[in-house]
Coordinates of C-alpha atoms in Angstrom, one line a residue:
Chain S
X1 CA -72.6 89.7 -22.4
X2 CA -69.7 88.7 -24.4
X3 CA -69.5 90.8 -27.8
X4 CA -67.6 91.0 -31.0
X5 CA -67.3 93.3 -33.7
X6 CA -65.7 92.7 -37.2
X7 CA -65.0 95.8 -39.0
X8 CA -64.3 97.6 -35.8
X9 CA -62.3 100.4 -36.9
X10 CA -64.7 101.6 -39.5
X11 CA -67.2 104.4 -39.2
X12 CA -69.9 101.9 -38.5
X13 CA -67.8 99.5 -36.4
X14 CA -66.7 102.5 -34.2
X15 CA -70.1 103.7 -33.8
X16 CA -71.3 100.3 -32.7
X17 CA -68.7 100.8 -29.9
X18 CA -70.3 104.2 -29.0
X19 CA -73.5 102.6 -28.9
X20 CA -72.6 99.8 -26.9
X21 CA -71.3 102.5 -24.3
X22 CA -74.1 104.7 -24.5
X23 CA -76.6 102.3 -23.6
X24 CA -74.7 100.9 -20.8
X25 CA -75.0 97.5 -22.0
X26 CA -73.1 95.2 -19.4
X27 CA -70.4 93.9 -21.3
X28 CA -68.1 91.5 -19.8
X29 CA -66.0 91.2 -22.9
X30 CA -65.5 93.2 -26.1
X31 CA -63.5 91.8 -28.8
X32 CA -62.7 93.8 -31.7
X33 CA -61.6 92.5 -35.0
X34 CA -60.2 94.6 -38.0
X35 CA -57.9 93.8 -41.1
X36 CA -54.5 93.4 -41.1
X37 CA -53.7 96.9 -41.8
X38 CA -55.2 98.1 -38.6
X39 CA -53.0 95.8 -36.7
X40 CA -52.2 97.4 -33.6
X41 CA -54.7 100.0 -33.1
X42 CA -56.5 100.5 -29.8
X43 CA -59.8 101.7 -29.5
X44 CA -61.5 103.3 -26.2
X45 CA -64.3 101.3 -24.5
X46 CA -65.5 103.1 -21.3
X47 CA -62.1 103.4 -19.3
X48 CA -60.5 100.6 -21.3
X49 CA -58.4 100.8 -24.6
X50 CA -59.1 97.4 -26.5
X51 CA -56.7 96.4 -29.3
X52 CA -58.0 95.0 -32.3
X53 CA -57.1 91.7 -33.5
X54 CA -57.2 89.9 -37.0
X55 CA -60.2 87.4 -37.5
X56 CA -58.5 83.8 -37.4
X57 CA -59.6 80.4 -36.7
X58 CA -61.1 80.3 -33.3
X59 CA -61.0 83.8 -32.7
X60 CA -65.1 83.8 -32.2
X61 CA -65.1 81.2 -29.5
X62 CA -66.9 82.1 -26.4
X63 CA -68.6 85.3 -27.9
X64 CA -72.4 85.2 -27.7
X65 CA -72.9 88.1 -30.1
X66 CA -71.0 89.2 -33.3
X67 CA -71.7 92.6 -34.8
X68 CA -70.7 92.9 -38.5
X69 CA -69.6 96.2 -40.1
X70 CA -67.5 94.6 -43.1
X71 CA -68.1 94.1 -46.6
X72 CA -70.3 91.4 -48.3
X73 CA -66.8 89.4 -49.2
X74 CA -65.7 89.4 -45.8
X75 CA -68.9 88.8 -44.3
X76 CA -69.5 85.6 -46.3
X77 CA -66.4 84.4 -45.1
X78 CA -66.7 85.0 -41.6
X79 CA -70.4 83.8 -41.0
X80 CA -69.9 80.4 -41.2
X81 CA -66.7 80.8 -38.5
X82 CA -69.2 82.7 -36.2
X83 CA -72.0 80.4 -36.5
X84 CA -69.5 77.3 -35.8
X85 CA -68.3 79.4 -32.4
X86 CA -72.1 79.5 -31.5
X87 CA -72.3 83.1 -31.7
X88 CA -75.1 84.9 -33.3
X89 CA -73.9 87.0 -36.1
X90 CA -75.8 90.2 -36.4
X91 CA -74.8 91.5 -40.1
X92 CA -74.7 95.1 -41.4
X93 CA -73.7 93.8 -45.1
X94 CA -76.1 93.0 -47.9
X95 CA -74.9 89.4 -48.3
X96 CA -77.5 87.6 -46.6
X97 CA -80.5 90.2 -46.4
X98 CA -83.0 88.2 -48.6
X99 CA -82.5 84.9 -47.6
X100 CA -84.9 82.8 -46.3
X101 CA -83.3 81.7 -43.3
X102 CA -82.1 84.9 -42.3
X103 CA -84.5 87.7 -40.5
X104 CA -84.3 91.0 -41.6
X105 CA -85.0 93.4 -38.8
X106 CA -85.7 96.6 -37.7
X107 CA -86.6 96.3 -33.8
X108 CA -89.4 98.8 -33.7
X109 CA -91.3 97.0 -36.7
X110 CA -90.6 93.4 -36.9
X111 CA -88.4 92.7 -33.7
X112 CA -90.1 89.1 -33.4
X113 CA -88.6 88.0 -36.5
X114 CA -85.2 88.1 -35.0
X115 CA -86.5 85.3 -32.9
X116 CA -86.7 82.8 -35.9
X117 CA -83.1 83.3 -36.9
X118 CA -81.0 80.1 -37.4
X119 CA -77.6 81.9 -36.5
X120 CA -77.3 85.1 -38.8
X121 CA -79.8 88.0 -38.3
X122 CA -79.1 90.9 -41.2
X123 CA -79.4 94.7 -40.6
X124 CA -81.2 96.2 -43.5
X125 CA -80.1 98.8 -45.9
X126 CA -79.7 102.3 -44.4
X127 CA -82.0 104.2 -46.2
X128 CA -84.4 101.6 -46.0
X129 CA -84.4 101.7 -42.4
X130 CA -84.8 105.5 -42.3
X131 CA -87.8 105.4 -44.5
X132 CA -89.4 102.3 -43.1
X133 CA -89.3 103.9 -39.6
X134 CA -91.2 106.8 -40.9
X135 CA -93.7 104.8 -43.0
X136 CA -94.4 101.7 -40.5
X137 CA -96.5 103.9 -38.3
X138 CA -98.8 104.1 -41.4
X139 CA -98.8 100.8 -41.9
X140 CA -100.1 100.0 -38.5
X141 CA -103.4 102.2 -39.7
X142 CA -103.8 100.8 -43.1
X143 CA -101.6 98.3 -45.2
X144 CA -99.1 100.2 -47.9
X145 CA -99.6 99.3 -51.1
X146 CA -97.0 101.3 -52.7
X147 CA -93.9 103.7 -52.0
X148 CA -92.4 106.3 -54.3
X149 CA -89.1 107.5 -52.7
X150 CA -86.4 109.7 -53.5
X151 CA -83.2 109.8 -51.3
X152 CA -80.6 112.6 -50.4
X153 CA -77.7 110.1 -49.0
X154 CA -74.7 111.3 -47.0
X155 CA -71.1 110.7 -48.2
X156 CA -70.3 109.0 -45.1
X157 CA -72.7 106.0 -46.4
X158 CA -69.6 105.3 -48.5
X159 CA -67.6 105.0 -45.2
X160 CA -64.6 107.1 -44.0
X161 CA -63.0 107.3 -47.6
X162 CA -66.4 108.9 -48.6
X163 CA -66.2 111.5 -46.1
X164 CA -62.6 112.1 -47.0
X165 CA -63.1 112.3 -50.9
X166 CA -65.7 115.2 -50.2
X167 CA -63.2 117.0 -47.7
X168 CA -60.6 116.8 -50.0
X169 CA -62.6 118.1 -52.9
X170 CA -63.5 120.8 -50.9
X171 CA -60.3 121.9 -50.3
X172 CA -59.4 121.6 -53.8
X173 CA -56.8 118.7 -52.9
X174 CA -58.4 116.0 -55.2
X175 CA -58.8 116.5 -58.8
X176 CA -60.5 112.8 -59.7
X177 CA -63.3 111.1 -58.1
X178 CA -61.9 107.4 -56.6
X179 CA -64.9 106.4 -54.1
X180 CA -67.8 108.3 -55.9
X181 CA -68.8 107.8 -59.8
X182 CA -68.1 111.7 -60.1
X183 CA -67.0 115.0 -58.1
X184 CA -69.6 115.2 -54.9
X185 CA -68.5 118.3 -54.0
X186 CA -71.4 120.9 -55.4
X187 CA -72.9 117.9 -57.1
X188 CA -75.5 115.6 -56.9
X189 CA -75.4 111.7 -58.2
X190 CA -78.1 109.7 -59.1
X191 CA -76.2 106.8 -59.0
X192 CA -75.5 104.4 -55.7
X193 CA -74.9 100.9 -56.2
X194 CA -74.6 98.7 -59.4
X195 CA -76.8 99.3 -62.3
X196 CA -79.4 96.5 -62.9
X197 CA -81.1 95.8 -66.3
X198 CA -84.3 97.2 -65.3
X199 CA -82.6 100.7 -65.3
X200 CA -82.8 100.6 -61.4
X201 CA -79.6 100.5 -59.1
X202 CA -78.8 97.5 -56.7
X203 CA -79.3 100.3 -54.0
X204 CA -82.6 101.5 -55.4
X205 CA -84.1 98.0 -55.5
X206 CA -83.2 97.4 -51.7
X207 CA -86.1 99.6 -50.7
X208 CA -88.6 97.3 -52.4
X209 CA -86.9 93.8 -51.6
X210 CA -86.0 94.9 -48.0
X211 CA -89.5 96.5 -47.3
X212 CA -91.3 93.7 -48.5
X213 CA -89.8 91.4 -45.7
X214 CA -89.6 93.6 -42.9
X215 CA -93.1 95.2 -43.3
X216 CA -94.3 91.4 -44.0
X217 CA -96.0 93.0 -47.4
X218 CA -95.0 90.8 -50.3
X219 CA -96.7 92.8 -52.8
X220 CA -95.4 96.0 -51.8
X221 CA -94.5 98.3 -55.2
X222 CA -91.8 100.4 -54.5
X223 CA -89.9 103.3 -57.3
X224 CA -87.0 104.3 -55.5
X225 CA -84.3 106.9 -57.0
X226 CA -81.0 106.8 -54.8
X227 CA -79.0 110.1 -55.1
X228 CA -75.7 111.1 -53.3
X229 CA -75.7 114.5 -51.9
X230 CA -72.6 116.6 -50.6
X231 CA -73.5 116.2 -47.0
X232 CA -71.2 114.3 -44.4
X233 CA -73.7 112.3 -42.1
X234 CA -77.6 111.4 -42.2
X235 CA -79.9 110.2 -45.1
X236 CA -82.8 112.2 -46.3
X237 CA -85.8 110.6 -47.8
X238 CA -89.0 112.2 -49.4
X239 CA -91.5 109.0 -49.8
X240 CA -95.0 109.1 -51.1
X241 CA -97.2 106.3 -49.6
X242 CA -100.1 104.9 -50.8
X243 CA -102.3 102.8 -48.3
X244 CA -105.6 100.6 -49.0
X245 CA -107.8 102.7 -47.1
X246 CA -107.4 106.5 -46.8
X247 CA -105.3 107.4 -43.3
X248 CA -106.3 111.1 -42.4
X249 CA -103.3 113.3 -41.6
X250 CA -104.0 113.6 -38.0
X251 CA -104.1 109.9 -37.5
X252 CA -100.6 109.5 -39.6
X253 CA -99.2 112.2 -37.4
X254 CA -100.4 110.5 -34.2
X255 CA -99.2 107.1 -35.1
X256 CA -95.8 108.5 -35.8
X257 CA -95.8 110.5 -32.7
X258 CA -96.5 107.1 -30.8
X259 CA -94.0 105.4 -32.6
X260 CA -91.0 104.1 -30.7
X261 CA -87.9 105.4 -32.4
X262 CA -89.6 108.3 -34.4
X263 CA -89.7 111.8 -33.6
X264 CA -92.9 113.7 -35.1
X265 CA -91.6 117.3 -36.5
X266 CA -94.9 119.2 -36.9
X267 CA -93.4 122.9 -37.0
X268 CA -89.9 122.0 -37.9
X269 CA -88.4 120.1 -40.8
X270 CA -86.2 117.2 -40.4
X271 CA -82.8 118.1 -41.6
X272 CA -79.2 116.3 -41.8
X273 CA -77.7 118.8 -39.0
X274 CA -80.1 118.4 -36.6
X275 CA -80.7 114.4 -36.9
X276 CA -76.9 113.8 -37.0
X277 CA -75.4 112.1 -34.0
X278 CA -78.5 110.8 -32.5
X279 CA -80.6 107.6 -32.8
X280 CA -84.2 108.6 -33.6
X281 CA -85.7 109.3 -37.1
X282 CA -87.4 112.4 -37.6
X283 CA -90.6 112.6 -39.7
X284 CA -92.2 116.0 -41.1
X285 CA -93.8 117.6 -43.8
X286 CA -96.4 115.1 -43.6
X287 CA -99.6 116.0 -46.4
X288 CA -101.7 114.9 -48.6
X289 CA -100.6 113.0 -51.7
X290 CA -102.2 115.2 -54.7
X291 CA -101.7 112.3 -57.4
X292 CA -103.9 109.7 -54.9
X293 CA -106.2 110.5 -52.0
X294 CA -105.3 107.4 -50.4
X295 CA -101.6 108.5 -50.3
X296 CA -99.8 110.7 -47.7
X297 CA -96.4 112.2 -48.3
X298 CA -93.7 112.4 -45.6
X299 CA -89.9 113.7 -45.5
X300 CA -87.7 111.9 -43.2
X301 CA -84.1 111.9 -41.9
X302 CA -82.0 110.2 -39.8
X303 CA -78.3 109.3 -39.0
X304 CA -77.6 106.5 -41.4
X305 CA -74.5 105.4 -39.5
X306 CA -76.5 105.3 -36.3
X307 CA -80.4 104.3 -36.6
X308 CA -79.3 103.4 -40.5
X309 CA -76.5 100.7 -39.3
X310 CA -74.8 100.6 -36.0
X311 CA -77.6 101.6 -33.6
X312 CA -80.1 99.4 -35.3
X313 CA -77.7 96.3 -34.9
X314 CA -77.1 96.9 -31.3
X315 CA -80.8 97.1 -30.9
X316 CA -81.2 93.8 -32.6
X317 CA -78.7 92.4 -30.2
X318 CA -80.4 93.7 -26.9
X319 CA -84.0 92.5 -28.5
X320 CA -82.6 89.1 -28.5
X321 CA -81.1 89.4 -25.4
X322 CA -84.4 90.6 -23.8
X323 CA -86.5 87.9 -25.4
Chain Y
X1 CA -84.0 144.7 -81.8
X2 CA -84.4 147.6 -79.0
X3 CA -84.3 145.4 -75.8
X4 CA -84.4 146.4 -72.1
X5 CA -83.5 144.2 -68.9
X6 CA -84.8 145.2 -65.7
X7 CA -82.7 143.8 -63.1
X8 CA -79.6 143.5 -65.1
X9 CA -76.9 143.0 -62.3
X10 CA -78.3 139.9 -60.8
X11 CA -77.6 136.5 -61.4
X12 CA -80.3 136.1 -64.0
X13 CA -80.2 139.5 -65.4
X14 CA -76.4 139.4 -66.3
X15 CA -77.1 135.6 -67.8
X16 CA -79.7 137.3 -69.8
X17 CA -77.1 139.5 -71.1
X18 CA -74.7 136.8 -72.4
X19 CA -77.2 134.7 -73.9
X20 CA -77.8 137.9 -76.1
X21 CA -74.3 137.9 -77.0
X22 CA -74.3 134.1 -77.5
X23 CA -77.2 133.9 -79.8
X24 CA -75.9 137.0 -81.9
X25 CA -79.2 138.5 -81.9
X26 CA -79.0 141.7 -84.0
X27 CA -79.6 144.2 -81.1
X28 CA -80.1 147.8 -82.1
X29 CA -80.1 148.9 -78.5
X30 CA -79.7 147.5 -75.1
X31 CA -81.0 149.3 -72.3
X32 CA -80.1 147.8 -68.7
X33 CA -81.9 148.7 -65.5
X34 CA -81.0 148.0 -61.8
X35 CA -81.6 149.6 -58.2
X36 CA -80.4 152.6 -57.2
X37 CA -77.4 150.6 -54.9
X38 CA -76.3 149.5 -58.5
X39 CA -76.0 153.0 -59.9
X40 CA -72.9 153.5 -61.9
X41 CA -72.0 149.9 -62.5
X42 CA -71.1 149.1 -66.2
X43 CA -71.9 145.9 -67.9
X44 CA -70.0 144.4 -71.0
X45 CA -71.8 143.6 -74.1
X46 CA -70.1 142.6 -76.7
X47 CA -67.5 145.4 -77.6
X48 CA -69.1 148.0 -75.3
X49 CA -70.0 148.9 -71.8
X50 CA -73.2 149.6 -70.8
X51 CA -74.0 151.8 -67.7
X52 CA -77.2 150.5 -65.6
X53 CA -79.9 153.1 -65.3
X54 CA -82.6 153.2 -62.7
X55 CA -86.3 152.9 -63.7
X56 CA -88.2 155.9 -63.9
X57 CA -91.1 157.5 -66.0
X58 CA -90.6 157.1 -69.8
X59 CA -87.5 155.1 -69.3
X60 CA -89.1 152.2 -71.5
X61 CA -90.1 154.1 -74.4
X62 CA -88.6 152.9 -77.9
X63 CA -88.3 149.4 -76.8
X64 CA -89.8 146.6 -78.0
X65 CA -89.0 143.9 -75.6
X66 CA -88.1 144.0 -72.0
X67 CA -87.0 141.0 -70.1
X68 CA -87.5 140.9 -66.2
X69 CA -85.4 139.5 -63.8
X70 CA -86.6 141.4 -60.9
X71 CA -88.6 140.4 -57.6
X72 CA -92.5 140.4 -57.6
X73 CA -92.9 143.5 -56.3
X74 CA -90.8 145.2 -58.6
X75 CA -92.3 143.5 -61.6
X76 CA -95.8 144.5 -60.5
X77 CA -94.6 148.1 -60.5
X78 CA -92.8 148.0 -63.8
X79 CA -95.4 145.9 -65.9
X80 CA -98.0 149.0 -66.4
X81 CA -94.9 151.2 -67.1
X82 CA -93.7 148.5 -69.9
X83 CA -96.8 148.0 -71.3
X84 CA -97.5 151.7 -71.7
X85 CA -94.3 152.3 -73.5
X86 CA -95.4 149.4 -75.8
X87 CA -92.9 147.0 -75.1
X88 CA -93.5 143.6 -74.7
X89 CA -92.8 142.6 -71.0
X90 CA -91.1 138.9 -70.8
X91 CA -91.2 138.5 -66.9
X92 CA -89.1 135.8 -64.9
X93 CA -91.0 136.6 -62.0
X94 CA -94.1 134.4 -60.4
X95 CA -96.2 137.8 -60.3
X96 CA -98.3 137.1 -63.4
X97 CA -98.0 133.5 -64.1
X98 CA -101.3 132.2 -63.3
X99 CA -103.2 135.3 -64.9
X100 CA -105.3 134.2 -67.6
X101 CA -104.3 136.9 -70.0
X102 CA -100.9 136.1 -69.3
X103 CA -99.1 133.1 -71.6
X104 CA -96.8 131.0 -69.6
X105 CA -94.2 129.9 -71.9
X106 CA -91.5 127.4 -72.8
X107 CA -90.8 127.9 -76.4
X108 CA -90.3 124.1 -77.4
X109 CA -93.4 122.8 -75.6
X110 CA -96.0 125.9 -76.1
X111 CA -94.4 128.7 -77.9
X112 CA -97.4 129.3 -79.9
X113 CA -98.8 130.4 -76.6
X114 CA -96.8 133.6 -76.4
X115 CA -98.7 134.9 -79.5
X116 CA -101.7 135.0 -77.3
X117 CA -100.2 137.8 -75.3
X118 CA -101.7 141.0 -73.8
X119 CA -98.4 142.7 -73.4
X120 CA -96.9 140.4 -70.8
X121 CA -95.6 136.9 -71.0
X122 CA -94.8 135.0 -68.0
X123 CA -91.4 132.9 -68.1
X124 CA -92.0 129.8 -65.8
X125 CA -90.6 128.7 -62.5
X126 CA -87.0 127.1 -63.1
X127 CA -87.6 123.6 -61.6
X128 CA -90.8 123.6 -63.4
X129 CA -89.2 124.3 -66.8
X130 CA -86.4 121.7 -66.6
X131 CA -89.0 119.0 -65.3
X132 CA -91.5 119.9 -68.1
X133 CA -88.6 119.8 -70.7
X134 CA -87.7 116.4 -69.8
X135 CA -91.5 115.1 -69.8
X136 CA -92.9 117.0 -72.6
X137 CA -91.5 114.5 -74.9
X138 CA -93.8 111.8 -73.2
X139 CA -96.8 113.8 -73.4
X140 CA -96.4 113.9 -77.3
X141 CA -97.0 110.4 -77.2
X142 CA -99.6 109.6 -74.5
X143 CA -101.2 112.4 -72.2
X144 CA -99.7 112.7 -68.9
X145 CA -102.2 112.2 -65.8
X146 CA -99.9 112.7 -63.0
X147 CA -96.2 113.5 -61.9
X148 CA -94.3 112.7 -58.7
X149 CA -91.3 115.1 -58.5
X150 CA -88.6 115.6 -56.0
X151 CA -86.3 118.1 -56.7
X152 CA -82.5 118.7 -55.8
X153 CA -82.1 122.5 -56.5
X154 CA -79.1 124.8 -56.4
X155 CA -78.4 128.1 -54.2
X156 CA -77.9 130.2 -57.0
X157 CA -81.7 129.8 -57.3
X158 CA -81.5 132.4 -54.6
X159 CA -79.4 134.4 -56.5
X160 CA -76.1 135.9 -55.8
X161 CA -76.6 135.9 -52.2
X162 CA -77.7 132.2 -52.0
X163 CA -74.0 131.6 -53.7
X164 CA -72.4 133.7 -51.1
X165 CA -74.2 132.1 -47.9
X166 CA -72.8 128.6 -49.2
X167 CA -69.5 129.9 -49.8
X168 CA -69.1 131.6 -46.6
X169 CA -70.6 128.7 -44.9
X170 CA -67.9 126.5 -46.1
X171 CA -65.3 129.0 -45.5
X172 CA -66.2 129.3 -42.0
X173 CA -66.9 132.9 -42.1
X174 CA -70.7 132.8 -41.6
X175 CA -72.4 131.1 -38.4
X176 CA -75.8 132.1 -38.9
X177 CA -78.2 131.1 -42.0
X178 CA -80.0 134.7 -43.6
X179 CA -80.9 133.6 -46.9
X180 CA -82.0 130.0 -46.5
X181 CA -84.0 128.7 -43.3
X182 CA -80.9 126.9 -42.1
X183 CA -77.3 126.0 -42.6
X184 CA -77.3 124.7 -46.4
X185 CA -73.5 123.7 -46.5
X186 CA -73.4 119.9 -45.7
X187 CA -77.2 120.2 -45.2
X188 CA -80.3 119.6 -47.3
X189 CA -83.6 121.7 -46.8
X190 CA -87.1 120.6 -47.7
X191 CA -88.3 124.0 -47.4
X192 CA -88.2 126.5 -50.5
X193 CA -90.7 129.2 -50.8
X194 CA -93.6 129.6 -48.3
X195 CA -95.6 127.0 -46.5
X196 CA -99.0 127.0 -47.5
X197 CA -102.1 125.4 -45.7
X198 CA -102.0 122.2 -47.6
X199 CA -98.6 121.4 -46.4
X200 CA -97.2 122.2 -49.6
X201 CA -94.6 125.2 -50.3
X202 CA -95.5 127.5 -53.3
X203 CA -92.5 126.4 -54.7
X204 CA -93.9 123.0 -54.6
X205 CA -97.4 124.1 -56.1
X206 CA -95.7 125.6 -59.1
X207 CA -95.1 122.4 -60.9
X208 CA -98.7 121.4 -60.8
X209 CA -100.2 124.8 -61.4
X210 CA -97.8 126.1 -64.1
X211 CA -97.3 122.4 -65.4
X212 CA -101.1 122.5 -66.2
X213 CA -101.1 125.5 -68.1
X214 CA -98.1 125.1 -70.2
X215 CA -98.8 121.3 -71.0
X216 CA -102.6 122.5 -71.5
X217 CA -103.6 119.7 -69.0
X218 CA -106.2 121.2 -66.8
X219 CA -106.3 118.1 -64.3
X220 CA -102.7 117.2 -64.3
X221 CA -101.8 116.2 -60.9
X222 CA -98.4 116.9 -59.4
X223 CA -97.0 115.7 -55.9
X224 CA -93.8 117.8 -55.5
X225 CA -91.1 117.8 -52.8
X226 CA -88.7 120.9 -53.4
X227 CA -85.2 120.6 -51.7
X228 CA -82.2 122.7 -51.4
X229 CA -79.3 121.1 -51.6
X230 CA -75.2 122.3 -51.4
X231 CA -75.0 122.6 -55.2
X232 CA -74.1 126.0 -56.9
X233 CA -75.7 125.8 -60.1
X234 CA -78.3 123.4 -61.8
X235 CA -81.2 122.0 -60.5
X236 CA -81.6 118.1 -60.6
X237 CA -85.3 116.6 -60.5
X238 CA -86.3 112.7 -60.0
X239 CA -90.1 112.5 -61.9
X240 CA -92.4 109.7 -62.1
X241 CA -94.9 110.3 -64.9
X242 CA -97.9 108.6 -65.5
X243 CA -99.6 108.7 -69.0
X244 CA -103.1 107.7 -69.9
X245 CA -101.6 104.6 -72.3
X246 CA -98.0 102.8 -71.5
X247 CA -95.3 104.4 -73.4
X248 CA -92.4 101.9 -73.9
X249 CA -88.8 102.8 -72.9
X250 CA -87.6 102.8 -76.2
X251 CA -90.5 105.3 -77.5
X252 CA -89.8 107.6 -74.5
X253 CA -85.9 107.6 -75.3
X254 CA -86.7 108.6 -79.0
X255 CA -89.1 111.2 -78.1
X256 CA -86.7 113.0 -75.7
X257 CA -83.6 112.4 -78.2
X258 CA -85.5 114.3 -80.8
X259 CA -87.0 117.0 -78.6
X260 CA -85.4 120.5 -79.2
X261 CA -83.8 121.6 -75.9
X262 CA -83.2 117.9 -74.6
X263 CA -80.2 115.7 -74.3
X264 CA -80.9 112.3 -74.1
X265 CA -78.2 110.5 -71.4
X266 CA -78.2 106.6 -72.1
X267 CA -74.7 105.3 -70.7
X268 CA -74.4 108.7 -68.6
X269 CA -76.0 110.3 -65.8
X270 CA -77.4 114.0 -65.7
X271 CA -75.5 115.7 -63.2
X272 CA -75.2 119.6 -62.2
X273 CA -71.3 119.7 -62.8
X274 CA -72.1 118.8 -66.4
X275 CA -75.1 120.6 -66.9
X276 CA -73.9 124.1 -65.8
X277 CA -73.3 127.1 -68.1
X278 CA -75.1 125.5 -71.1
X279 CA -78.7 125.6 -72.1
X280 CA -79.9 122.0 -72.7
X281 CA -81.7 120.0 -70.6
X282 CA -80.3 116.3 -69.8
X283 CA -82.6 113.6 -69.1
X284 CA -81.7 110.0 -68.3
X285 CA -82.2 107.3 -65.9
X286 CA -85.3 106.5 -68.2
X287 CA -87.0 103.4 -66.8
X288 CA -90.1 101.7 -65.8
X289 CA -92.4 102.9 -62.9
X290 CA -92.5 99.7 -60.3
X291 CA -95.6 101.3 -58.9
X292 CA -97.3 101.6 -61.9
X293 CA -97.1 100.2 -65.3
X294 CA -98.3 103.2 -67.0
X295 CA -95.5 105.0 -65.6
X296 CA -91.8 105.9 -66.4
X297 CA -89.4 107.7 -64.2
X298 CA -86.9 109.8 -65.2
X299 CA -83.8 111.8 -63.8
X300 CA -83.1 115.3 -65.1
X301 CA -80.6 118.4 -64.6
X302 CA -80.3 121.6 -66.3
X303 CA -78.9 125.0 -65.5
X304 CA -81.5 127.0 -63.8
X305 CA -80.0 130.3 -64.3
X306 CA -79.9 129.5 -68.0
X307 CA -82.8 127.1 -69.3
X308 CA -84.4 127.5 -66.3
X309 CA -84.8 131.6 -66.2
X310 CA -82.6 133.8 -68.4
X311 CA -82.3 131.3 -71.8
X312 CA -86.1 130.6 -71.7
X313 CA -86.8 134.4 -71.6
X314 CA -84.5 134.9 -74.4
X315 CA -85.9 132.3 -76.5
X316 CA -89.5 133.5 -75.8
X317 CA -88.2 136.9 -77.1
X318 CA -86.8 135.1 -80.0
X319 CA -90.1 133.2 -80.9
X320 CA -92.0 136.3 -80.6
X321 CA -89.6 138.0 -83.1
X322 CA -89.8 135.1 -85.6
X323 CA -93.7 134.9 -85.5

């Protein structure tokens, strides 16, 4: 396979390279792209060093897939160039996720949607991926009608600069927040994304908007509160899930246990320190919703740079390649 | 007034002393009690130093009130001694909260319940106090039928040792967790209290059990997830609140604005770094519940050592003294 990565030097980009290595995907050529300020940087891939390039006319020619780990603005710039070169663009940004022609895919849940692409496939939002990985097994048993979710999102969700800001603040080296709306060290911030008129943030609305598309549930209702916490890596989410028919706790556990990509935690509790640097989503604390007897409550945790971003994108590529 | 504090050298005990000072309560005598290992310690009160004593027979004689900041086990030991001395026991522990004869009180919400005491009044659970302070204004407008809550609880909720464990881990001085079930630095732990058969922890069930008693809503249903986060001070809670009739966002905001003890945040977002070391509960992010149009969602934050414990106890005492 001939693969390109745009945004290769960022947290997600670097993770994509690692995922390609780990899965021993037969790569004939890996082309890495980054901004001008990363010029000259060489990144390791197996036993070679690959020098990053800038994006310019014709730079994608010959590639079959391009994985995107760049901002929405850059993604909008690169997409036509990638499609023109005939490569399939698997994009982590939120630029195209809700477009009708663009599949929005978590392979274990709706992999087949990827086959409908018209050149671009979108990778969903990180906390949405992790939450849906946890609740999709229940959707198999009975249609989900609503979700109440509260997130506990790691700082690396804002990239390398998010990690540095927390580090600096802990070490007393930074007095004023630049990346986050306020100090994140020893604090929690219920403000991720941009505030909308309905009082929710863009980050919070993703869980409903993207959830509907991925689960094929156009009437799914999701109330979400997204909160940044002083954790480096791995997002955690508490989710109350109501289904059309009541699902027993045993049935839910069995479904999660059998669900590819999930780990059922029965005697342990999913935590960032355990889920970081691996690809599975840990799901535990499964119990009855005391407010609604057709509801179950779960606690899930996953590495949002991996399954929440890089790994999911690589898995989409592997899915396409296999079908 | 002649007041005693048991557990005077702990985080909550010390805060109680500070609250008494700040409110300029006319104290004729303040007697401070602590365990044998605190022997000889002197704690400042206004311009005096008070030496802590151990609890022994007759030690409460002459006191009108005793504020309790000790464990359940010690509280069970001290309560009969305090009642025998004729003092009113205002207890922070969870030992007696659900007893029929023991009022469970947040003065701004159900202060009058305190007047029914038979010698002991219980101070509610910290995250329950902060959540109820945020939602009680809505209960005034229309009866609350259910709450879905997710907490973000600070380490000082586990006392001084909780603070030290986080500090030590951050400084690389502690390899193994002793106070919390796992490392808390850069982690979140959805495990506070003891696990019950229904899959909830004792900490989580408090919000329903104590909420019913304080709000006088015996049928209130509460689904709660309690999570420890690496924050030193102040608990935060996201709460989805469903009421019998729909409450408009404007009406909810006005009710919170007028509610004694609350601060309505309209253009700002409640955060631990802002609410620590003061007594009010900050309530913001008020918006419609997208799952239920009779529901509203709020984000609240409060200093759990103050309003969540010490301040609330002192306020109960002030309430009794005034009525």
